[in-house]
């Protein structure tokens, strides 16, 4: 799967479920909330630019718009659930402006208490009321376990505006100063808001978006790496490869096309 802002998934009101297999996916992000239950083995996951390794009976939680990806872990099996927007109304009402204090829960007893809810959703429970109950139990209990702090007010609206601006201007020069001026904040306050809302820096986020567009351009047009990199806002080819190495666990561009 090509890592990208998964706009197509935002329109999909079905669950995405991988059950009892090894999920592999380059760094990606979307508005939806994603959870991983590690059933066996050890699973390598990247979140917020850092790699973490989870053992059996542990849970990984990716909040909306948080960049995350899964490296190949042949000895591991997981249940991965991406919750559709229609199942997240209760979650957003309760936690939409809150930021979880971490991504990983490794308390085996706690995680096993949630496994029946993961299994029920993965099995394709037909009654939507029951599915909603399982979803609310998973998300609510995870947030209670992780804890949270108050985040950016109206976070979803703010992030939607950020994504629209970046997607329209990624090929141009984008800086902290220019974005702060556009949104009407001091650069220091805007930088804190950005990091608080997306869990990463402006530089890293814009670079990731540029990488995604460059890879898509190469796939669609067959152009060279140099042409795509410069067209999508990178100042040089070495900069492109430096960002590629930072965000993706691949040796060459061909692995991503």
Coordinates of C-alpha atoms in Angstrom, one line a residue, residues 20 51 102 144 182:
X20 CA -4.9 -12.9 12.6
X51 CA 9.9 2.9 16.0
X102 CA 1.1 7.8 24.4
X144 CA -8.9 5.8 30.1
X182 CA -1.8 32.8 6.9

